[in-house]
Short mmCIF file of C-alpha atoms in Angstrom, two decimals:
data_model
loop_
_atom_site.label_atom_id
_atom_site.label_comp_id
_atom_site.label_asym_id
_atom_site.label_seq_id
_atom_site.Cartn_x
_atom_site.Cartn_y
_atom_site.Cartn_z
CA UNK A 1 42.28 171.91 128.99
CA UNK A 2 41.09 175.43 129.09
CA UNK A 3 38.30 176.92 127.61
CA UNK A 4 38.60 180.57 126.64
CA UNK A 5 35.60 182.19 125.12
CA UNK A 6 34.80 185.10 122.83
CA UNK A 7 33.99 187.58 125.47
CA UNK A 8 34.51 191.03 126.23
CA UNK A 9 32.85 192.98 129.60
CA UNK A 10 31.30 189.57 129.65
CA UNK A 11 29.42 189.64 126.29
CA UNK A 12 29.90 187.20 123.56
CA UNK A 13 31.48 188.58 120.13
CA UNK A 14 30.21 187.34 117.33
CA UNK A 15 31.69 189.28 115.18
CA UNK A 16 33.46 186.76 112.21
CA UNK A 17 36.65 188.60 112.04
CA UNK A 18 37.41 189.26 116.01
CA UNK A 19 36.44 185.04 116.49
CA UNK A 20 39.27 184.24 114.06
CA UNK A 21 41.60 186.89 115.45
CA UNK A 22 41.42 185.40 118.91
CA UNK A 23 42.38 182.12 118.11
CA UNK A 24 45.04 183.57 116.41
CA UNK A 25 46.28 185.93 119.14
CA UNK A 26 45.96 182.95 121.63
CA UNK A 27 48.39 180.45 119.41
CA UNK A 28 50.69 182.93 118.30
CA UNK A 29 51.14 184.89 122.11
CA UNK A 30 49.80 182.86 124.81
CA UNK A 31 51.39 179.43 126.02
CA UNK A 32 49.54 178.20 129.36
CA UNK A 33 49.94 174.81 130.69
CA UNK A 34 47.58 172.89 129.13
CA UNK A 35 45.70 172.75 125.49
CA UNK A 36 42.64 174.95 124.50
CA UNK A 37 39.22 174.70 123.49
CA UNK A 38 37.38 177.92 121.88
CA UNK A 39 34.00 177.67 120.92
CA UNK A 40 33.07 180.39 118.60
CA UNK A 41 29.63 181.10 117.09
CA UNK A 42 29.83 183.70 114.59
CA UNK A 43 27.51 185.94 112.67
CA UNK A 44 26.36 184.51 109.24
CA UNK A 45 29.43 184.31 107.43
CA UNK A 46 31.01 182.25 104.97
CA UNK A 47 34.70 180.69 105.91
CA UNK A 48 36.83 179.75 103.13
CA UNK A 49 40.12 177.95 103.40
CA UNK A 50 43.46 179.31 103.33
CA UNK A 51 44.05 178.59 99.65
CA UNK A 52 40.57 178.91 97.87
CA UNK A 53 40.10 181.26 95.55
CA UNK A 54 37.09 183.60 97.09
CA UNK A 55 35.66 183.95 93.42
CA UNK A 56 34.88 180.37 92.64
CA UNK A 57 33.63 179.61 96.11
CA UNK A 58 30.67 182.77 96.66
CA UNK A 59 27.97 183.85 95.20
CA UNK A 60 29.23 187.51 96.06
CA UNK A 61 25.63 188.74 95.05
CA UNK A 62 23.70 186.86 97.72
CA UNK A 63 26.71 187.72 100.77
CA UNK A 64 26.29 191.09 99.70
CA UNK A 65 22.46 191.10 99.53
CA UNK A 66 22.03 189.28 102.70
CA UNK A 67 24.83 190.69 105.25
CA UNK A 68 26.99 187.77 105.10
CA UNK A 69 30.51 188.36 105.71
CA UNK A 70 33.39 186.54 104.19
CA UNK A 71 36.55 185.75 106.43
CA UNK A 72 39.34 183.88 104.97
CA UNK A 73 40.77 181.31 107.73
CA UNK A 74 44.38 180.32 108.45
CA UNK A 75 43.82 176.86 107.82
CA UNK A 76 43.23 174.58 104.56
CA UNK A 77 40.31 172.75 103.84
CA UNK A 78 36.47 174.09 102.20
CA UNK A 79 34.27 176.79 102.59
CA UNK A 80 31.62 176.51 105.32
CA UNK A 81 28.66 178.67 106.04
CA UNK A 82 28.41 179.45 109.61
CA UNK A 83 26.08 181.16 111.62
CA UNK A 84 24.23 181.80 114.97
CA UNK A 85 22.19 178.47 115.07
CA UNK A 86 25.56 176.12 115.00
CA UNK A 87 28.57 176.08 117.06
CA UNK A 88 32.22 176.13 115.94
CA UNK A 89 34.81 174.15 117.96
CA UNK A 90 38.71 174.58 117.92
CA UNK A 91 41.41 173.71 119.65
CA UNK A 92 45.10 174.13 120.36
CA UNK A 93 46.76 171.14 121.45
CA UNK A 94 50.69 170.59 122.04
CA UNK A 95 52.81 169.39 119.79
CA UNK A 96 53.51 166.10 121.25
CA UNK A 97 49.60 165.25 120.89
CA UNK A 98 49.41 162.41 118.43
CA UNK A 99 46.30 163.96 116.92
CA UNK A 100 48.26 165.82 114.28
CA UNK A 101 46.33 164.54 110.63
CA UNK A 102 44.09 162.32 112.55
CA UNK A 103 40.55 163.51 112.25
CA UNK A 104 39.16 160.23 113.63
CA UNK A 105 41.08 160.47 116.82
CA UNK A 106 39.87 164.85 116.44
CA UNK A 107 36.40 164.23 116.16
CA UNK A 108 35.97 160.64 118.39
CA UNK A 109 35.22 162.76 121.66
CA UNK A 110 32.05 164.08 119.31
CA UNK A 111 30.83 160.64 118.51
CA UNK A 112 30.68 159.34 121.82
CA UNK A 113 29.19 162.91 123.11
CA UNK A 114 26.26 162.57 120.66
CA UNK A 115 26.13 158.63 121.05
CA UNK A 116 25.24 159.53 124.66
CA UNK A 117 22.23 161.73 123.38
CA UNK A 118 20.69 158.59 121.77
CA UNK A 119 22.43 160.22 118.53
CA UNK A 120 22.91 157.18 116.38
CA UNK A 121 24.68 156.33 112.63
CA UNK A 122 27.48 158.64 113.03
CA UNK A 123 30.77 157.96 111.18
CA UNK A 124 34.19 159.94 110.58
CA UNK A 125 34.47 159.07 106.82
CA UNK A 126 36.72 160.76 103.99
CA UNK A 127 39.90 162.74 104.94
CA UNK A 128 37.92 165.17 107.24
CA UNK A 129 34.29 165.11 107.33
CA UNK A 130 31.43 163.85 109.90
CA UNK A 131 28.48 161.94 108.77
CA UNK A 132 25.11 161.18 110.33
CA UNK A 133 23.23 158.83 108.29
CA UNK A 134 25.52 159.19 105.31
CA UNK A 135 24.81 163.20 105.26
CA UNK A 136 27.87 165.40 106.32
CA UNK A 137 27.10 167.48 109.82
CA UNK A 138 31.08 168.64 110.22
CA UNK A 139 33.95 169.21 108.22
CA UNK A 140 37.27 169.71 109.99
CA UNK A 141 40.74 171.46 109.53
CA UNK A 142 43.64 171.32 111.37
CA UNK A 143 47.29 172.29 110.60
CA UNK A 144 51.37 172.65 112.68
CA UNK A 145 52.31 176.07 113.50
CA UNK A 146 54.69 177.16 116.70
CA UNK A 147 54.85 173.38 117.70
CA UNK A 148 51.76 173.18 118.63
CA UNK A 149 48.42 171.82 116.63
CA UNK A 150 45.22 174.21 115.69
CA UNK A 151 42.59 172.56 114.31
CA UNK A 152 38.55 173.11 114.55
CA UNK A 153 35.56 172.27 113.22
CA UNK A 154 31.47 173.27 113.47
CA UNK A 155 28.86 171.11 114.67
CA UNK A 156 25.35 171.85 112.29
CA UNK A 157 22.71 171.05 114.64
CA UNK A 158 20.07 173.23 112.76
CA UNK A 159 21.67 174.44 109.05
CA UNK A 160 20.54 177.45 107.32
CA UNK A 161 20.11 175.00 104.31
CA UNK A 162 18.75 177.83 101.66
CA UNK A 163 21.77 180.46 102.62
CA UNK A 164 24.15 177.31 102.86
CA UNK A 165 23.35 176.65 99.07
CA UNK A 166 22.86 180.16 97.84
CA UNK A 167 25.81 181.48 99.58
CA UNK A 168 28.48 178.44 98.32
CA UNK A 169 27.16 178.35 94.76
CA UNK A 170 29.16 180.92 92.75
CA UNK A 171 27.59 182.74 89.69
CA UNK A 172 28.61 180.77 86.43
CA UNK A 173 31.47 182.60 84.86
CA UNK A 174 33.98 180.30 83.18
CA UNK A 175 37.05 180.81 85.83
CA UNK A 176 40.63 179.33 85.45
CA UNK A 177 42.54 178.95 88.92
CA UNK A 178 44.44 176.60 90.51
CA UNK A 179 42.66 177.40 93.89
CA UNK A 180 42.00 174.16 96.15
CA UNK A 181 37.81 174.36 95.57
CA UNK A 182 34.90 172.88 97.86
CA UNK A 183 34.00 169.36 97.25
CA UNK A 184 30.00 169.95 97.71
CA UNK A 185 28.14 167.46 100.13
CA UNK A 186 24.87 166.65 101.04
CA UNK A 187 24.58 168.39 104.62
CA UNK A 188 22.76 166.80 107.31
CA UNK A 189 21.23 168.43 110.81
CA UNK A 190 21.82 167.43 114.18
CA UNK A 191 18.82 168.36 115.55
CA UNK A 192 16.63 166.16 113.45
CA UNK A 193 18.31 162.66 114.75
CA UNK A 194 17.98 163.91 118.15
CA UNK A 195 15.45 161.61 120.78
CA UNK A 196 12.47 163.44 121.74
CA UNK A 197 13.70 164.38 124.97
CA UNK A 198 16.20 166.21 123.21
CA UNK A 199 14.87 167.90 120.26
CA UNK A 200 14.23 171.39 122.02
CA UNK A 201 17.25 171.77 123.07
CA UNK A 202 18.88 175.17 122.35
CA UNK A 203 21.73 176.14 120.10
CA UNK A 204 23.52 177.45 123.75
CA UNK A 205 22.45 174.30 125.70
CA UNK A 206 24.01 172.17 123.31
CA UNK A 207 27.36 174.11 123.32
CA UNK A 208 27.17 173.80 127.27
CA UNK A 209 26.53 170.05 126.74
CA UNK A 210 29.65 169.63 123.98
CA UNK A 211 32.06 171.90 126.19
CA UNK A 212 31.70 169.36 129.10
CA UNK A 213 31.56 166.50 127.11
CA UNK A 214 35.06 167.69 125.30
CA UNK A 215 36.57 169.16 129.12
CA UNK A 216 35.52 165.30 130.66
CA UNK A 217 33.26 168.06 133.47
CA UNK A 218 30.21 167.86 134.54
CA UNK A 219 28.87 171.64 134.57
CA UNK A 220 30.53 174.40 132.60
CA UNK A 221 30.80 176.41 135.95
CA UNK A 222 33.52 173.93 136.24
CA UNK A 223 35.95 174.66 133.36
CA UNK A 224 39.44 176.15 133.78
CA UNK A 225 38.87 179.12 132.26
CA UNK A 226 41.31 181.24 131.13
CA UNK A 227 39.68 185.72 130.68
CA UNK A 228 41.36 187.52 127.88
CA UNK A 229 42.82 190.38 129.53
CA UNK A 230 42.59 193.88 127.71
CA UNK A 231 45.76 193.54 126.84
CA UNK A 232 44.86 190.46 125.35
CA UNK A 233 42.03 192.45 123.52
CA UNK A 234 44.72 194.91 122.24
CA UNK A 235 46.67 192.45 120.29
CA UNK A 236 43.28 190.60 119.29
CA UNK A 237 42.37 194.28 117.64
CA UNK A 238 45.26 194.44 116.16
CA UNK A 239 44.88 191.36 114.21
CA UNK A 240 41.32 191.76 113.52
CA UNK A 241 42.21 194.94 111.67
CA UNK A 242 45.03 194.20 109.75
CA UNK A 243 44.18 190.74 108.10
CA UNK A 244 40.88 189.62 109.37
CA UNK A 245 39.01 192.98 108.33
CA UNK A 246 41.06 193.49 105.63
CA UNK A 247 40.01 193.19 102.17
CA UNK A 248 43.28 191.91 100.54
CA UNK A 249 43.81 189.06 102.83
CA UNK A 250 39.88 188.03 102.76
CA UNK A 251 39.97 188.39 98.82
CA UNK A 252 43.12 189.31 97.71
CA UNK A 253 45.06 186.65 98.87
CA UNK A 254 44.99 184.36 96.00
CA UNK A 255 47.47 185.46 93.32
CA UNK A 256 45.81 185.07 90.07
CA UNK A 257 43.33 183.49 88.08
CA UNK A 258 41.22 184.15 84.90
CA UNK A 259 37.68 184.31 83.86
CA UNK A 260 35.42 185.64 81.14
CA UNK A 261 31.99 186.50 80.74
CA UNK A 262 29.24 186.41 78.54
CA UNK A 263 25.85 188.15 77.61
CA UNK A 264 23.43 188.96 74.91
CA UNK A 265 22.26 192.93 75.52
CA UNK A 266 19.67 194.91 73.75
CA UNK A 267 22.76 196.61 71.64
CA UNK A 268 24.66 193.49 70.65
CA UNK A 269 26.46 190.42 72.52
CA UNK A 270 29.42 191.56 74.73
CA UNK A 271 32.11 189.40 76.30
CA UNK A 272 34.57 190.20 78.65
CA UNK A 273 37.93 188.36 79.78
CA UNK A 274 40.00 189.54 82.46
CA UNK A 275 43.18 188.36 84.14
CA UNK A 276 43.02 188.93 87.49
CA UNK A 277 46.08 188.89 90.47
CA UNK A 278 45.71 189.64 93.99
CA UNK A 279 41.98 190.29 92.98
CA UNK A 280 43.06 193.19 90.63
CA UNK A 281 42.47 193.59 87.03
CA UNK A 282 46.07 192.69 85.79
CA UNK A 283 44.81 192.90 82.04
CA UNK A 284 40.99 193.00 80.34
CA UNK A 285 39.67 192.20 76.74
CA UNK A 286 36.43 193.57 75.62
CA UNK A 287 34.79 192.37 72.90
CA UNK A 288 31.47 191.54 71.22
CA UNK A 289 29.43 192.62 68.27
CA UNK A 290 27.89 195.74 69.38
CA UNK A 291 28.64 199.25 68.03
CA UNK A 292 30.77 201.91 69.36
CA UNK A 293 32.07 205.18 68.40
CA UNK A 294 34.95 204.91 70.81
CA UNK A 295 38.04 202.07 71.16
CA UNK A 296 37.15 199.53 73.88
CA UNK A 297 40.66 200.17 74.93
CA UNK A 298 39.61 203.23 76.60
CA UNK A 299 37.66 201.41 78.96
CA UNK A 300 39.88 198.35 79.81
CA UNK A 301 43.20 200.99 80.36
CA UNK A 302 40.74 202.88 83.15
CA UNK A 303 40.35 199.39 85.32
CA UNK A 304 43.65 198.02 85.01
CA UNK A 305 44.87 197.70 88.55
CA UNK A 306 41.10 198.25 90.01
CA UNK A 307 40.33 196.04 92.82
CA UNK A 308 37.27 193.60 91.93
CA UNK A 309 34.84 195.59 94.17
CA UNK A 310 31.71 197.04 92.59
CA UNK A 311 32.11 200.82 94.22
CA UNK A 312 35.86 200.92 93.50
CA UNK A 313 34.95 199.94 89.45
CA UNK A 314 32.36 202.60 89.58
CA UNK A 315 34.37 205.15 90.79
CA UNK A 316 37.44 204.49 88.09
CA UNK A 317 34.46 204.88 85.44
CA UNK A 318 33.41 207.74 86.39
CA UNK A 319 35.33 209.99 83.65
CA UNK A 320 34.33 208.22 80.65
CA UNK A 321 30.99 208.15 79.23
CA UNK A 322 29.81 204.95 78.13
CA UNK A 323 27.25 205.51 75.65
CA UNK A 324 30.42 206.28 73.24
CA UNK A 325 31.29 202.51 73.53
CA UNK A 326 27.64 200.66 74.15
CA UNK A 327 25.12 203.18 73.57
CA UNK A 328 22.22 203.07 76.35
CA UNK A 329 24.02 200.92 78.67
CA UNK A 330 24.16 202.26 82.11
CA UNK A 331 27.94 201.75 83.94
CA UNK A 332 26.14 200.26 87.04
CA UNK A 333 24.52 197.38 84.59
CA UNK A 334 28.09 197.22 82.76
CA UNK A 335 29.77 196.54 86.24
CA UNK A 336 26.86 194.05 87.60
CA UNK A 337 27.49 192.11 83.96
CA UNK A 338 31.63 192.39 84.80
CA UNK A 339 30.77 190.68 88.37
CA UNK A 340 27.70 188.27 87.21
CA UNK A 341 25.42 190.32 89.06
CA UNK A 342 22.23 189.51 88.17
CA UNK A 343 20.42 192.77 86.91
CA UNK A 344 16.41 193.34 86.17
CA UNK A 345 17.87 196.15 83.69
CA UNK A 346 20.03 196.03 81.31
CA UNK A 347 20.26 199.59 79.92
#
């Protein structure tokens, strides 16, 4: 098996979108002789599964106050909150490899790896998840694409357990969607149910550990190693820019879905309903029982077809002034309401 990892000039890359985009390059362009392992450790980010709606997985607020990205991934499955204190395994393995929808064969190679670090209780139970004393330390994905099988998963030997919840628990707004959502487990650490011996260990000398364990080697200096070239790295760019840094396949993937809003102001309840495809306002219905000199329909016409962004719905306001519709309400506190935002103002 070779093991190609995230470097460039010989430094890792932990940028979200460029680890997703060399998988991708790799099992799309490259066909050695033998399967691949990538580990990837990525900046904090949140990774949501091919078909989830972004909307009802984040709470957008807390990515965008925090610097977490979001990167959609090309396989099914949850979101995951990943970061620099876990590692993230996949693989590409041929299509004659009887592994294909069997995460207990996928992940048996990490059982025995951490049963031989005195790790103990450790179970492959549901469709796709690990569990160390009943709490979930991995969830997996895997899928078929150019006859060969790509499937992953990330090891959480120390979890960022306060971003992990605040990140993966979306604002309440009542949303309609027929997006495949999280199923929300209790998460378990690694590091915790390692022996003494063992508990120091660093995030990097556990990846070195896993990566022989996985390659059947005794020291990483011995893996078959295959360098991305720089034409390698041109074709990784080219990915990276035109789906994994792009907004529409991150977020505006998932064709449509509904949700409404509601909140008592100092000028009257409002509500707002919106339709939403390819995460653009389709259609929008504001009502409430506030006061207004001017027809609401002034407002909703300006954001039809506005991308659900907060700059890009502040900039298509710009031209109308609001205290016509809701008196002293500012259009920044307007669009934080739109997005569930949470505001200390709300004029």
């Amino acid at each position: 098996m070779y093991l190609i990892e995230p470097k460039r000039n010989g430094e890792w890359v932990y940028d979200p979108g460029f680890s997703m985009a060399i998988q991708e390059y790799v099992k799309d362009h490259l066909f050695l002789d033998d399967d691949v392992l990538f580990p990837y450790m990525m900046e904090p980010a949140v990774q949501i599964g091919k078909f989830q709606n972004a909307y009802e997985e984040l709470n957008q607020p807390y990515l965008d106050e925090h610097g977490i990205k979001m990167i959609r991934r090309e396989t099914g499955g949850g979101a995951v909150y990943l970061d620099d204190r876990n590692m993230s395994f996949c693989f590409l393995f041929s299509g004659d490899n009887n592994i294909y929808g069997n995460y207990g064969l996928l992940y048996d190679p990490v059982i025995k790896a951490l049963q031989k670090l005195g790790v103990q209780n450790i179970e492959q139970k549901g469709r796709n998840d690990l569990l160390l004393d009943g709490k979930k330390i991995s969830g997996a994905a895997m899928t078929l694409q150019n006859g060969r099988i790509y499937a992953g998963y990330s090891l959480l030997l120390d979890p960022n357990y306060e971003a992990m919840v605040s990140a993966l628990t979306p604002n309440q707004k009542k949303i309609e969607s027929h997006g495949i959502q999280s199923v929300r487990s209790r998460v378990g650490s690694i590091r915790e149910h390692l022996p003494p011996e063992y508990r120091d260990m660093s995030v990097w000398d556990f990846t070195d550990y896993m990566i022989c364990e996985l390659l059947g080697i005794q020291d990483v200096s011995e893996a078959k190693r295959y360098e991305l070239t720089e034409e390698d790295w041109a074709g990784i760019e080219k990915i990276t820019a035109e789906k994994y840094h792009n907004w529409d396949w991150n977020y505006g993937r998932f064709k449509e879905f509904t949700y409404q809003v509601t909140e008592r102001f100092p000028m009257g309840t409002m509500n707002i309903g919106l339709s939403i495809e390819h995460a653009k306002i389709s259609s929008m219905q504001i009502t409430g029982d506030f006061f207004g000199t001017k027809d609401m329909s002034d407002i909703e016409k300006t954001l039809i077809g506005t991308r659900l962004k907060k700059d890009e719905l502040l900039t298509a306001l710009k031209p109308l002034d609001l205290t016509h519709y809701f008196g002293n309400l500012s259009k920044e506190t307007f669009i934080n309401f739109m997005l569930s935002i949470p505001t200390t103002s709300q004029v």
